[in-house]
XYZ file of N, CA and C in Angstrom:
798
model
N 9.131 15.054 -8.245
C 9.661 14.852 -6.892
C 8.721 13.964 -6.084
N 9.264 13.094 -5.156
C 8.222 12.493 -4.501
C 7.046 13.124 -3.267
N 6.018 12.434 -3.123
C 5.542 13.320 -1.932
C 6.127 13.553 -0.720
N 6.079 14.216 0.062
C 6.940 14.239 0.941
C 6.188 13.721 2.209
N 6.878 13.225 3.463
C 5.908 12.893 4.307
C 6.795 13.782 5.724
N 5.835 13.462 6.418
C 6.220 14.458 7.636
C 7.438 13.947 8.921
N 8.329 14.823 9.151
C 9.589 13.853 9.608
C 9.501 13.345 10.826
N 8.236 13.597 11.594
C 7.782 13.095 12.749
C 7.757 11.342 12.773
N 7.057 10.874 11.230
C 6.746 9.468 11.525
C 8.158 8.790 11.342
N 9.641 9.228 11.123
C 10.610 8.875 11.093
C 11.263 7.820 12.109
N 10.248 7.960 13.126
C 10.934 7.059 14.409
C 9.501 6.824 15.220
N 9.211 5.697 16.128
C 8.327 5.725 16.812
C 6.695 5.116 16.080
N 5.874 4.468 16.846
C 4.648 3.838 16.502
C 3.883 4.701 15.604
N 3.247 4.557 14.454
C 1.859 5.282 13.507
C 1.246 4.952 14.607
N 0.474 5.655 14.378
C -1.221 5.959 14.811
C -2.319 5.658 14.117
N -2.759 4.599 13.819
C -3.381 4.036 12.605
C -4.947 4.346 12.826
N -5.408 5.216 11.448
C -6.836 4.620 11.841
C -7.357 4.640 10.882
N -8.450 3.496 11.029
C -9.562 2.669 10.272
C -10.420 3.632 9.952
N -10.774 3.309 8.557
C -12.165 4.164 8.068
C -12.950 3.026 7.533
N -14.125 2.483 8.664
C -14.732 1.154 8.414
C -14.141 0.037 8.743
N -14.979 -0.639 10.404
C -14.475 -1.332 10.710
C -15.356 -3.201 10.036
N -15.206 -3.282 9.087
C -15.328 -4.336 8.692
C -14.583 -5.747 9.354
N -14.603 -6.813 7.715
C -13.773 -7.959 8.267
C -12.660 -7.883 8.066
N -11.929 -6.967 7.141
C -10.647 -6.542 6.908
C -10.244 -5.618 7.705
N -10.793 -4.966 7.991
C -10.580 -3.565 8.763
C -9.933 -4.684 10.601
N -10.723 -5.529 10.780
C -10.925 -6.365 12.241
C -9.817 -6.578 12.095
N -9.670 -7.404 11.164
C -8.414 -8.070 10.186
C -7.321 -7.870 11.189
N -6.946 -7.104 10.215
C -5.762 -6.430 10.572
C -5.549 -5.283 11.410
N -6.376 -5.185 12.377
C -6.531 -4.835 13.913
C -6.377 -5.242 14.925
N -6.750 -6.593 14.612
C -6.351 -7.780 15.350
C -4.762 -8.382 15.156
N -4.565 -8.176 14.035
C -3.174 -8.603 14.364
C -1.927 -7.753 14.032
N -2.251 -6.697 14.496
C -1.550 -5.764 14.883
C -1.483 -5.662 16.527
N -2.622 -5.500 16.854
C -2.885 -5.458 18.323
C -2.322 -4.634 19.356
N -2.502 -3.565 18.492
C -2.209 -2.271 19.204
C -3.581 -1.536 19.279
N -3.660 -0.263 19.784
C -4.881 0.481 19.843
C -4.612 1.067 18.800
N -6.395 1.185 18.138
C -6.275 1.653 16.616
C -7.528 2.993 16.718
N -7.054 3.774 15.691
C -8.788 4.596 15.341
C -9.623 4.187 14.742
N -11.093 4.081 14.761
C -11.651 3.681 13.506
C -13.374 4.219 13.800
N -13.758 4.526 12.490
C -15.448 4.626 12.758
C -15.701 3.596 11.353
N -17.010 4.105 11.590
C -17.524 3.019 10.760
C -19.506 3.521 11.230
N -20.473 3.373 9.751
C -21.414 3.943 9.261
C -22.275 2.852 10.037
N -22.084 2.209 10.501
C -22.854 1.591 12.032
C -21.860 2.000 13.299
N -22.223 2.969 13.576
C -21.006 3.419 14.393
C -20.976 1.721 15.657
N -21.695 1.213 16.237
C -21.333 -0.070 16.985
C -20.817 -0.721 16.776
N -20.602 -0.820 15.346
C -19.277 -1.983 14.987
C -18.090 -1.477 15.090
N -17.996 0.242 15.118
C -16.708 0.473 15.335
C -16.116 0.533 16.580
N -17.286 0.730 17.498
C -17.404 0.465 18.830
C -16.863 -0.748 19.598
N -17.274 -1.763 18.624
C -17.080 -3.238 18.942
C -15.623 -3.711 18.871
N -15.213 -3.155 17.764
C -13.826 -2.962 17.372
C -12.381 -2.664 18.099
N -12.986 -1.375 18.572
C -12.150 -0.665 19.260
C -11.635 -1.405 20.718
N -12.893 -1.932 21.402
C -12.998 -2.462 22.719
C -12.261 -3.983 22.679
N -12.658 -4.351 21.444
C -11.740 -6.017 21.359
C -10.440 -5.515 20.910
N -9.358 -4.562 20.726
C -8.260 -4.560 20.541
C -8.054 -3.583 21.762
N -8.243 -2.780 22.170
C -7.661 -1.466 23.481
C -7.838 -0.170 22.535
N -8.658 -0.001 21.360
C -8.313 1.321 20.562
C -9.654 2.522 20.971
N -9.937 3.390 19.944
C -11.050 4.281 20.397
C -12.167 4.461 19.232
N -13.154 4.342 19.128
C -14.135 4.320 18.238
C -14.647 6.245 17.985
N -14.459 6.769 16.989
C -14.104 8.161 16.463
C -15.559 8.127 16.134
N -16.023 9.647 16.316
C -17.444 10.094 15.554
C -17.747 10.378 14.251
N -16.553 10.907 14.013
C -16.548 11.262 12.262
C -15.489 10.908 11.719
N -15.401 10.900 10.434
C -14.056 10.491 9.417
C -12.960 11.943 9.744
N -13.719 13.039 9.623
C -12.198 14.114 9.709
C -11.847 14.107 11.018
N -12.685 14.098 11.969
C -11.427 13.580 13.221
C -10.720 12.880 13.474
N -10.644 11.323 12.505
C -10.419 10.214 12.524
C -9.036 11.001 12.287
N -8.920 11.159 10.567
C -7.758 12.062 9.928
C -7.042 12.788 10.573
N -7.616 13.807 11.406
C -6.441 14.859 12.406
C -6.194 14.280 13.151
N -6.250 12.752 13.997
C -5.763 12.357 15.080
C -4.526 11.357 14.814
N -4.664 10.586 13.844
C -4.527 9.362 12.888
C -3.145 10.257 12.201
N -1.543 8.924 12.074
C -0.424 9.055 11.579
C -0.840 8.544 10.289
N -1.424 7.501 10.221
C -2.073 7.041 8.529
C -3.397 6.783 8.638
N -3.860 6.363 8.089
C -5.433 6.556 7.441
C -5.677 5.495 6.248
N -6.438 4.177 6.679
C -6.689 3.110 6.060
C -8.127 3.460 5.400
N -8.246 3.357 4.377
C -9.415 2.972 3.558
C -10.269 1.650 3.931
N -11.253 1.614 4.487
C -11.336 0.382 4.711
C -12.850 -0.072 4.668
N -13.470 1.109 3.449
C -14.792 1.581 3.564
C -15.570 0.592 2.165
N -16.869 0.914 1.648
C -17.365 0.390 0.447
C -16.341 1.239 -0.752
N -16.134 0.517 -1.912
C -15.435 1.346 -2.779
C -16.078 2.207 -3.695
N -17.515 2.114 -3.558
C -18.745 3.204 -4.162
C -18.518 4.456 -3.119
N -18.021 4.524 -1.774
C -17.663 5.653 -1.132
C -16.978 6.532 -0.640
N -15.638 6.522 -2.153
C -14.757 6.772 -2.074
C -15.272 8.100 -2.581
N -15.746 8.265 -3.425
C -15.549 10.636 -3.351
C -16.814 10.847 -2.274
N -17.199 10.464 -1.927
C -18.086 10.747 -0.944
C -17.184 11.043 0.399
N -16.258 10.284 0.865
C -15.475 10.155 1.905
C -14.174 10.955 1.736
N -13.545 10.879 0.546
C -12.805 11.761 0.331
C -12.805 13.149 1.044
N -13.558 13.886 0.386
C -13.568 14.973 0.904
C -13.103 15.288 2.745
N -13.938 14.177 3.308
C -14.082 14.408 4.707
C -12.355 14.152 5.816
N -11.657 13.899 4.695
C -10.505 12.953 5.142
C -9.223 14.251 4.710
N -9.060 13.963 3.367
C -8.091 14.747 2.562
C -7.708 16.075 3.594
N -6.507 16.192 3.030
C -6.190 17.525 3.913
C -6.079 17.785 5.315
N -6.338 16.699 6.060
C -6.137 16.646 7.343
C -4.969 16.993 8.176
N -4.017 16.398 7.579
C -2.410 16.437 8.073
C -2.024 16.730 6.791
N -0.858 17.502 6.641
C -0.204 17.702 5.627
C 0.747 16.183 5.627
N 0.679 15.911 3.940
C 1.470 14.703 3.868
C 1.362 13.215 4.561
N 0.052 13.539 5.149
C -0.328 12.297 5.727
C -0.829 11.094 4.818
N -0.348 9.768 5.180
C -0.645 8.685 4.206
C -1.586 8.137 4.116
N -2.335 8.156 2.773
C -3.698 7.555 2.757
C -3.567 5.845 2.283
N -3.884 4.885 3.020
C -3.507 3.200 2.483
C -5.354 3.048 2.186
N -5.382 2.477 0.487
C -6.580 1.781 0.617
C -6.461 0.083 0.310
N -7.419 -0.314 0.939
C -7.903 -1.922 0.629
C -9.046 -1.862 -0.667
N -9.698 -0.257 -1.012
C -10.833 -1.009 -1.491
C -10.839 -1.910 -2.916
N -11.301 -2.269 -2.421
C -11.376 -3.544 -4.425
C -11.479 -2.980 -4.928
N -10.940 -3.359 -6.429
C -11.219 -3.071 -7.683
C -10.821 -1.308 -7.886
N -10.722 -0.589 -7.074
C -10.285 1.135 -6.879
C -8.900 1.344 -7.465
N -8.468 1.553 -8.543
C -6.775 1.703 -8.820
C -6.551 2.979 -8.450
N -4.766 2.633 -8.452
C -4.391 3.602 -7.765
C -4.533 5.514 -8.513
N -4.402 5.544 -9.836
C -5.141 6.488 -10.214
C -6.295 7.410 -9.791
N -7.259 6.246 -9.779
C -8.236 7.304 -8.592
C -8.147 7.475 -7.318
N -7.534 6.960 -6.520
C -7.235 7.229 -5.704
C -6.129 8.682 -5.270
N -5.492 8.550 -6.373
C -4.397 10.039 -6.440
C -5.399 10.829 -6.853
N -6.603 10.713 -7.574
C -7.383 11.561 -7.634
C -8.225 12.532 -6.732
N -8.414 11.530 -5.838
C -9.237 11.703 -4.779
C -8.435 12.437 -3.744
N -7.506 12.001 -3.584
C -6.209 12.611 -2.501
C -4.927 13.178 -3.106
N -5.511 14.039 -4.263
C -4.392 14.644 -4.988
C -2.991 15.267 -4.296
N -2.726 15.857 -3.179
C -2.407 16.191 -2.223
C -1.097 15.157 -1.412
N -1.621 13.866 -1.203
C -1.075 12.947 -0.575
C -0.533 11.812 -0.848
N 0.375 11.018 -0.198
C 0.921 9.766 -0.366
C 0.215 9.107 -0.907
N -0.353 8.226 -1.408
C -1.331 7.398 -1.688
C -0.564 5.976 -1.691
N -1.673 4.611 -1.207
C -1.049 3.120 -1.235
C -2.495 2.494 -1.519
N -1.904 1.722 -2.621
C -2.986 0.867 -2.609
C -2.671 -0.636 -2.403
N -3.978 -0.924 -1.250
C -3.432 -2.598 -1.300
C -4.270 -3.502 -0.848
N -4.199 -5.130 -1.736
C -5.167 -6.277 -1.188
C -4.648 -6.975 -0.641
N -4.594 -6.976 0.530
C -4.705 -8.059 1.459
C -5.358 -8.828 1.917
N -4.605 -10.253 2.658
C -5.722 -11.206 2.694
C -6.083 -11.303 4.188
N -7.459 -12.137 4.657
C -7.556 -12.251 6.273
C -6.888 -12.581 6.966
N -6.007 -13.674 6.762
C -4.754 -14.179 7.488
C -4.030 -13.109 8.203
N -4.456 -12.101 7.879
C -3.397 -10.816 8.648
C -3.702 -11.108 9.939
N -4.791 -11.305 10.295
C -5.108 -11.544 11.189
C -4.086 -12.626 12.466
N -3.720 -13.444 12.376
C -2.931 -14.139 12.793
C -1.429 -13.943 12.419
N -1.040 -12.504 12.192
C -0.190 -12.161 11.518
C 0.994 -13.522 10.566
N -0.064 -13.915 9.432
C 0.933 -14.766 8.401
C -0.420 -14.135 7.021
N -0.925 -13.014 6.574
C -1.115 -12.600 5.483
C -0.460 -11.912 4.464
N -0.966 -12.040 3.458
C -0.238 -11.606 2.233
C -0.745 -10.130 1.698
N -0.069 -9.276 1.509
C -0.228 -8.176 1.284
C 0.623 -7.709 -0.274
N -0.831 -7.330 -0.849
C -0.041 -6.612 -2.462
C 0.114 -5.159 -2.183
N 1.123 -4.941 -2.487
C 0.976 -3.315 -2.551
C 1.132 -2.282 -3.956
N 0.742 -1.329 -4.403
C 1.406 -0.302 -5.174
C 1.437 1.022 -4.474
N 2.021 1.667 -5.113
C 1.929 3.192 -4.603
C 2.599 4.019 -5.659
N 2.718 5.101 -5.966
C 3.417 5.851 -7.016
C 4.718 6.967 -6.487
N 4.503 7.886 -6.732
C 5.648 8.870 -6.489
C 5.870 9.002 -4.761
N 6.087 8.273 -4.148
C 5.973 8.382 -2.650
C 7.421 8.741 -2.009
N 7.749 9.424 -0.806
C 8.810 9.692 -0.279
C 9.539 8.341 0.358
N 10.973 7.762 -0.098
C 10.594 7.092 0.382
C 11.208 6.364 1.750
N 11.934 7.526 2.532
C 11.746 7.034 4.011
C 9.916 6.649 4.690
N 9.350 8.003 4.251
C 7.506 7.163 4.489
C 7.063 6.062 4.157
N 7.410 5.733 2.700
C 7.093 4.417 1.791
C 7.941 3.261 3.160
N 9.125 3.110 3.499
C 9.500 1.992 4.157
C 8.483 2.317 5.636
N 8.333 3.271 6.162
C 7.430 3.293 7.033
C 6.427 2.545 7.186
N 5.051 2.750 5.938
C 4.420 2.187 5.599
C 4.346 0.766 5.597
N 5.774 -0.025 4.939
C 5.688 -1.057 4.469
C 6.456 -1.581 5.639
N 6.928 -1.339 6.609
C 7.026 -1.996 8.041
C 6.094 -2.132 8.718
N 4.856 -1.290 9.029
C 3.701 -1.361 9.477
C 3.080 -2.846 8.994
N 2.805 -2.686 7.159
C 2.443 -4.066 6.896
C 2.941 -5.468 7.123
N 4.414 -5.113 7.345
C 5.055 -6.497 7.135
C 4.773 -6.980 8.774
N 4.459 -6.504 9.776
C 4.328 -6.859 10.979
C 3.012 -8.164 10.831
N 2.622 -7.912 9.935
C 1.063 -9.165 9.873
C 1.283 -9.666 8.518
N 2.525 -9.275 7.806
C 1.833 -10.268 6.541
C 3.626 -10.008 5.623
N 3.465 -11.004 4.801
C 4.333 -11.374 3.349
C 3.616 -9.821 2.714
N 4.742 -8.996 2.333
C 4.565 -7.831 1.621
C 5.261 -7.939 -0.184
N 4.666 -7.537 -0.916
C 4.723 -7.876 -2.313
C 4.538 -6.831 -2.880
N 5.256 -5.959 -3.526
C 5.207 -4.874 -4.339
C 4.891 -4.875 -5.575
N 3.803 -4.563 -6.107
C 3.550 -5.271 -7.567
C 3.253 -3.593 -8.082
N 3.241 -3.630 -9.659
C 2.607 -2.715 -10.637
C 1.040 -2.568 -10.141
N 0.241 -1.607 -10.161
C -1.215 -1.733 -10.076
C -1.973 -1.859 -10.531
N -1.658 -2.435 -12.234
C -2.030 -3.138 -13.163
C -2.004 -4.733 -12.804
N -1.222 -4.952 -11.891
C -1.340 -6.465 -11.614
C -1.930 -6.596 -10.167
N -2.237 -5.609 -9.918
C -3.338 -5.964 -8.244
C -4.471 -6.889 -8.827
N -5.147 -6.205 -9.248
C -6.668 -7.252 -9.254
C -6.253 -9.087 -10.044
N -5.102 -9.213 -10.667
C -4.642 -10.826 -10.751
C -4.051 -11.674 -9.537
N -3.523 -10.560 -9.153
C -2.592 -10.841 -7.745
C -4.098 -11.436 -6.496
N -5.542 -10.770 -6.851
C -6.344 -10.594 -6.003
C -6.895 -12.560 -6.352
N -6.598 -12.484 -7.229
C -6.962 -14.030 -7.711
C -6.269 -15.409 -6.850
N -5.131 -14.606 -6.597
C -4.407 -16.003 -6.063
C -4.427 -15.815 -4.658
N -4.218 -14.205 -3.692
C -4.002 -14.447 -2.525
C -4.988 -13.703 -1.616
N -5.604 -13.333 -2.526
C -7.284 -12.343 -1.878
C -7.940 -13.426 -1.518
N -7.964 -14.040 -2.525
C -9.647 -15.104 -2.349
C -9.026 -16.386 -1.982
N -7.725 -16.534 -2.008
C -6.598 -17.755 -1.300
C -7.488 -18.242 -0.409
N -7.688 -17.614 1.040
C -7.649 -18.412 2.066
C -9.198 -19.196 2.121
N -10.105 -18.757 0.987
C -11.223 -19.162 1.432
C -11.272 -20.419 0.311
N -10.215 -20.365 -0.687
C -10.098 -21.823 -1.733
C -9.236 -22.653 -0.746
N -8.578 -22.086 0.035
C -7.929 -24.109 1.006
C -9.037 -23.833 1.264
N -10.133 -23.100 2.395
C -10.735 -23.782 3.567
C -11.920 -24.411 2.701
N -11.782 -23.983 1.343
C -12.888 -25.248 0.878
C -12.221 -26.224 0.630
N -11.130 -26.420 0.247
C -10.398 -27.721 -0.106
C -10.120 -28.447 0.963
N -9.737 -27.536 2.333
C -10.007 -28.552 3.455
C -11.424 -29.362 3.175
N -11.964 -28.503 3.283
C -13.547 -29.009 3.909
C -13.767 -29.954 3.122
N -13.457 -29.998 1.466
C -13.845 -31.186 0.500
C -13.265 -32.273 0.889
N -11.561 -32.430 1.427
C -11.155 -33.806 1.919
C -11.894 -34.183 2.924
N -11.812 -33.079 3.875
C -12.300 -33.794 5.425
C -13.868 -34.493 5.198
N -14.718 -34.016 4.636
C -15.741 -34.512 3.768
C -15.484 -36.094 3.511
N -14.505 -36.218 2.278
C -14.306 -37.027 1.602
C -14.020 -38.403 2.800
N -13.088 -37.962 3.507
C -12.560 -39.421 4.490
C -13.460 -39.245 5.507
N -14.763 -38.488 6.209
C -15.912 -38.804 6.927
C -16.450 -39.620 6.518
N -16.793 -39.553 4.789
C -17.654 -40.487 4.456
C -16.977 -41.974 4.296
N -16.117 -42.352 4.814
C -15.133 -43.446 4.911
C -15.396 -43.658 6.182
N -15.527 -43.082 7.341
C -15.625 -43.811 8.677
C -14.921 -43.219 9.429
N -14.442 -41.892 9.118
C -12.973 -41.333 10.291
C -14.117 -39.966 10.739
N -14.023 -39.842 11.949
C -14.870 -38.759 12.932
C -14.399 -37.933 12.566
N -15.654 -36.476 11.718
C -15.278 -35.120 11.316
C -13.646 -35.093 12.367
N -14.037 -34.836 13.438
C -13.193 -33.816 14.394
C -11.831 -34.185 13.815
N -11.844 -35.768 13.923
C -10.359 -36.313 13.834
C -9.879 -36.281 12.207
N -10.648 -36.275 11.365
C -10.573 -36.014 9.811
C -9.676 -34.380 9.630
N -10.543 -33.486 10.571
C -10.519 -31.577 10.786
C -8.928 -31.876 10.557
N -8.272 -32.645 12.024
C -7.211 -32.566 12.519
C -6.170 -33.314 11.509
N -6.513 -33.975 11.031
C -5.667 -34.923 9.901
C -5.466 -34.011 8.471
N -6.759 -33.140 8.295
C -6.317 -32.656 6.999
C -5.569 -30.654 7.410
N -5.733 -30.339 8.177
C -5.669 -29.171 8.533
C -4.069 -29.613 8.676
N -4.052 -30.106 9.657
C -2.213 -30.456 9.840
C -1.425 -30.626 8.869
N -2.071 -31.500 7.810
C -1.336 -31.887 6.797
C -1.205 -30.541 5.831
N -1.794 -29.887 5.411
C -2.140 -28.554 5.055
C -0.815 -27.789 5.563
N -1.134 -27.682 6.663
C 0.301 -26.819 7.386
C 1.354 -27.447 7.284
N 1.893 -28.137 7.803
C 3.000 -29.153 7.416
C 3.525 -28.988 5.956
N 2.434 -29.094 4.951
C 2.861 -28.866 3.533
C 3.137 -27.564 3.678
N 2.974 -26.647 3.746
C 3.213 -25.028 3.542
C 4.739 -25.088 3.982
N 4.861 -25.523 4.872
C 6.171 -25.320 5.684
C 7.292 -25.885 4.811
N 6.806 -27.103 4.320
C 7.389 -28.087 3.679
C 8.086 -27.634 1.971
N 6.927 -26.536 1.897
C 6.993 -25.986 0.438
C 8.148 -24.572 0.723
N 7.772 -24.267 1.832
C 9.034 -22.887 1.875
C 10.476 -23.608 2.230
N 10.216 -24.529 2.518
C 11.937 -25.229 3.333
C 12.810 -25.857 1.810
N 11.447 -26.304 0.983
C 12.309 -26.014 -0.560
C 12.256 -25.324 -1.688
N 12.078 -24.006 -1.479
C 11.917 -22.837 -1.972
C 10.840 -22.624 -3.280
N 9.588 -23.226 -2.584
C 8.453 -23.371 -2.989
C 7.993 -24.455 -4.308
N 8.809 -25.024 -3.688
C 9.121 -26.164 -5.138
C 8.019 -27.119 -5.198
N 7.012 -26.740 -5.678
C 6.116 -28.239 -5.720
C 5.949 -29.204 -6.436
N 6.578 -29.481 -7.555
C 7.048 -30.646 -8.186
C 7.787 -31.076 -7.268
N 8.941 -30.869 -6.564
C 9.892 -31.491 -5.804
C 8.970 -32.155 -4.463
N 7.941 -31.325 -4.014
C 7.336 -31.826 -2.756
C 6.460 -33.408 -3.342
N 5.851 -32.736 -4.873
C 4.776 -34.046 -4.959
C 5.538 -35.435 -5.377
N 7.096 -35.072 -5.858
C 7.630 -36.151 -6.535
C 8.017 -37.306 -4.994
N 8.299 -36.511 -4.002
C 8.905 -36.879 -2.921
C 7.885 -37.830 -2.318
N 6.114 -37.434 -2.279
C 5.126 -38.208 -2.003
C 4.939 -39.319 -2.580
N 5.146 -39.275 -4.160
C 4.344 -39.541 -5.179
C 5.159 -40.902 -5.944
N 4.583 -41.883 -5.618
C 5.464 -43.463 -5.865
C 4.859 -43.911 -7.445
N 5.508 -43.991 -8.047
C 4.991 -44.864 -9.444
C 3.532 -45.935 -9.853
N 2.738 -45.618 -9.969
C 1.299 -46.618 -9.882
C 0.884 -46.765 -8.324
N 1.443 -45.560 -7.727
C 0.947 -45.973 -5.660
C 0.115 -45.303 -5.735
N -0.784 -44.951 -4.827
C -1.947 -44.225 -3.798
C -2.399 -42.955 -4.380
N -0.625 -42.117 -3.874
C -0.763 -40.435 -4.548
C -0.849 -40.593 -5.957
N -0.455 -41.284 -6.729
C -0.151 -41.031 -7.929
C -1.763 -41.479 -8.565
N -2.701 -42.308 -8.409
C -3.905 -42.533 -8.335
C -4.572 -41.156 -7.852
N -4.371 -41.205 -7.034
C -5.929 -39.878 -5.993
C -5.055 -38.449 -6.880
N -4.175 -38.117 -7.410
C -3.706 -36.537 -8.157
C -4.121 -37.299 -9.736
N -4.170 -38.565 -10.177
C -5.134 -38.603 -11.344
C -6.431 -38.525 -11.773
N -7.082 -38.783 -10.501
C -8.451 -38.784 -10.303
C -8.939 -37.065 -10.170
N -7.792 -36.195 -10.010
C -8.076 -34.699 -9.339
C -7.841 -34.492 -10.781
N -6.982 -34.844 -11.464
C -6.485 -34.468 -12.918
C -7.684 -34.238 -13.834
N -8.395 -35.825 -12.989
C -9.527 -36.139 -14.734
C -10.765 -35.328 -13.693
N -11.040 -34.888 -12.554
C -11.897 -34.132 -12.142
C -11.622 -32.703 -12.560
N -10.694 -32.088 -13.102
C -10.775 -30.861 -13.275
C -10.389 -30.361 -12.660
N -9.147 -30.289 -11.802
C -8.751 -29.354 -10.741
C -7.956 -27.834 -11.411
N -7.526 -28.255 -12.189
C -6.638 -26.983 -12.818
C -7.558 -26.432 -13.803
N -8.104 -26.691 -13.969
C -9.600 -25.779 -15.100
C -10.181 -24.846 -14.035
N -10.802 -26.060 -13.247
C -11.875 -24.739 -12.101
C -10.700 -24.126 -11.586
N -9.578 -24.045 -11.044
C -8.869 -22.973 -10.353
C -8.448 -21.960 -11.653
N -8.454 -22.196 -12.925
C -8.595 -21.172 -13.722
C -9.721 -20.441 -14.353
N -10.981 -21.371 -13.998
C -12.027 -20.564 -14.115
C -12.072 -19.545 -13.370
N -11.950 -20.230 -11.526
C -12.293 -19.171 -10.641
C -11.261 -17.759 -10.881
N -10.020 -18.128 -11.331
C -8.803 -16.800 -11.901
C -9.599 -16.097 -12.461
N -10.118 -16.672 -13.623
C -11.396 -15.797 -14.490
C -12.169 -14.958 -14.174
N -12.884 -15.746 -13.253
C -14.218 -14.866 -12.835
C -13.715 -13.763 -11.725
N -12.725 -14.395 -11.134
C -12.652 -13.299 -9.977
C -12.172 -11.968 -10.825
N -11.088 -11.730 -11.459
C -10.512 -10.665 -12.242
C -11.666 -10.606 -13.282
N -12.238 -11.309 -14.175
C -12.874 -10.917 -15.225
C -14.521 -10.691 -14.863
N -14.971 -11.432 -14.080
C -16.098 -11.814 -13.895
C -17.524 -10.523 -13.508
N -16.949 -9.383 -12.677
C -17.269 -8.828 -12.741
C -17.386 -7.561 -13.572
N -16.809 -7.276 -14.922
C -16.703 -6.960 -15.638
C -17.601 -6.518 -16.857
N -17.708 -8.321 -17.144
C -18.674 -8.382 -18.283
C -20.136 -8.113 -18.362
């Protein structure tokens, strides 16, 4: 049978709170932008937290829990049975969501044998509510389960995957936003050293960046169709994506696939 959740959260705002207010934890605090709970093992950062969105910075983790409609993981993932304890059992049927890396959802039902359990990587972009969010979860009730997954979709693209495929999934849209902002940074680079002013380079490649995204959902993510549309026979593009060809672009983005899922491992 599934877990059951409590028929209160059936209608009306969660009560969300943070356990560790980190950069994820900010994250998606920020773009939610409602008042949130949260502590955190420098209690000032949770402090800091609280005051830049309208929320309240909590003394301990089990008060966090009895006050709190769900309960984000949002801690180191070495301090998960440590924290456990202090959390679990708080509310009957109350939902536990974690972010932490690499943590499957297994142990996590371990830890909160008792409760809903969600596991999920999301990326910073939540922040500006346009992030991507993986989720799993197992036997869950599931008027709670859509609960849950309305909460997320308010800041981000929600994706339901197996939890065998989280940490691949973590390859493409975890560590996503920080492979453009290097790929920005490598063009804008590239045409400085040509003579065009950082600022106005920033603005030329950042735009173009966005523009393409937009460009790629308006034809249902088709990127052969976008590059063919650029891309003239012996012209410009078709030169500068050969030069990326014979530089290695699709190797290192499968190395980095590698290392991120495998890398820590070995």
């Amino acid at each position: 049978m599934p877990r059951a959740g409590p028929g209160r959260y059936a209608s009306g705002p969660m009560q969300v709170g943070l356990i560790g207010s980190g950069n994820m934890a900010s994250a998606l605090a920020r773009g939610w932008g409602d008042p949130i709970l949260c502590t955190d093992v420098i209690f000032g950062r949770a402090e800091d937290l609280a005051a830049e969105v309208g929320g309240e910075a909590v003394v301990s983790n089990r008060e966090l829990a009895q006050r709190a409609d769900v309960v984000f993981l949002c801690h180191k993932p070495d301090q998960l049975a440590a924290i456990a304890p202090e959390v679990r059992g708080a509310k009957p049927g109350q939902p536990i969501v974690s972010i932490l890396g690499g943590v499957p959802l297994a142990a996590l039902e371990e830890a909160y044998p008792d409760q809903p359990v969600f596991r999920l990587m999301p990326n910073v972009a939540v922040e500006v509510g346009r992030g991507v969010i993986c989720v799993a979860h197992g036997d869950v009730e599931p008027g709670l389960a859509a609960r849950v997954l309305t909460l997320l979709e308010r800041v981000a693209t929600v994706v339901t995957l197996d939890d065998r495929l989280i940490d691949a999934a973590t390859a493409a849209m975890g560590v996503g936003p920080a492979y453009t902002a290097l790929v920005v940074e490598a063009q804008v680079d590239a045409v400085v050293r040509m003579g065009i002013p950082a600022p106005v380079a920033a603005v030329l490649v950042t735009e173009t960046v966005a523009g393409t995204i937009e460009l790629l959902a308006a034809r249902d993510n088709d990127t052969l169709a976008v590059r063919r549309a650029v891309t003239s026979p012996g012209g410009s593009t078709a030169r500068g994506l050969a030069a990326l060809d014979a530089g290695g672009l699709r190797s290192a983005f499968q190395d980095a696939a590698d290392a991120v899922v495998h890398g820590g491992r070995r």
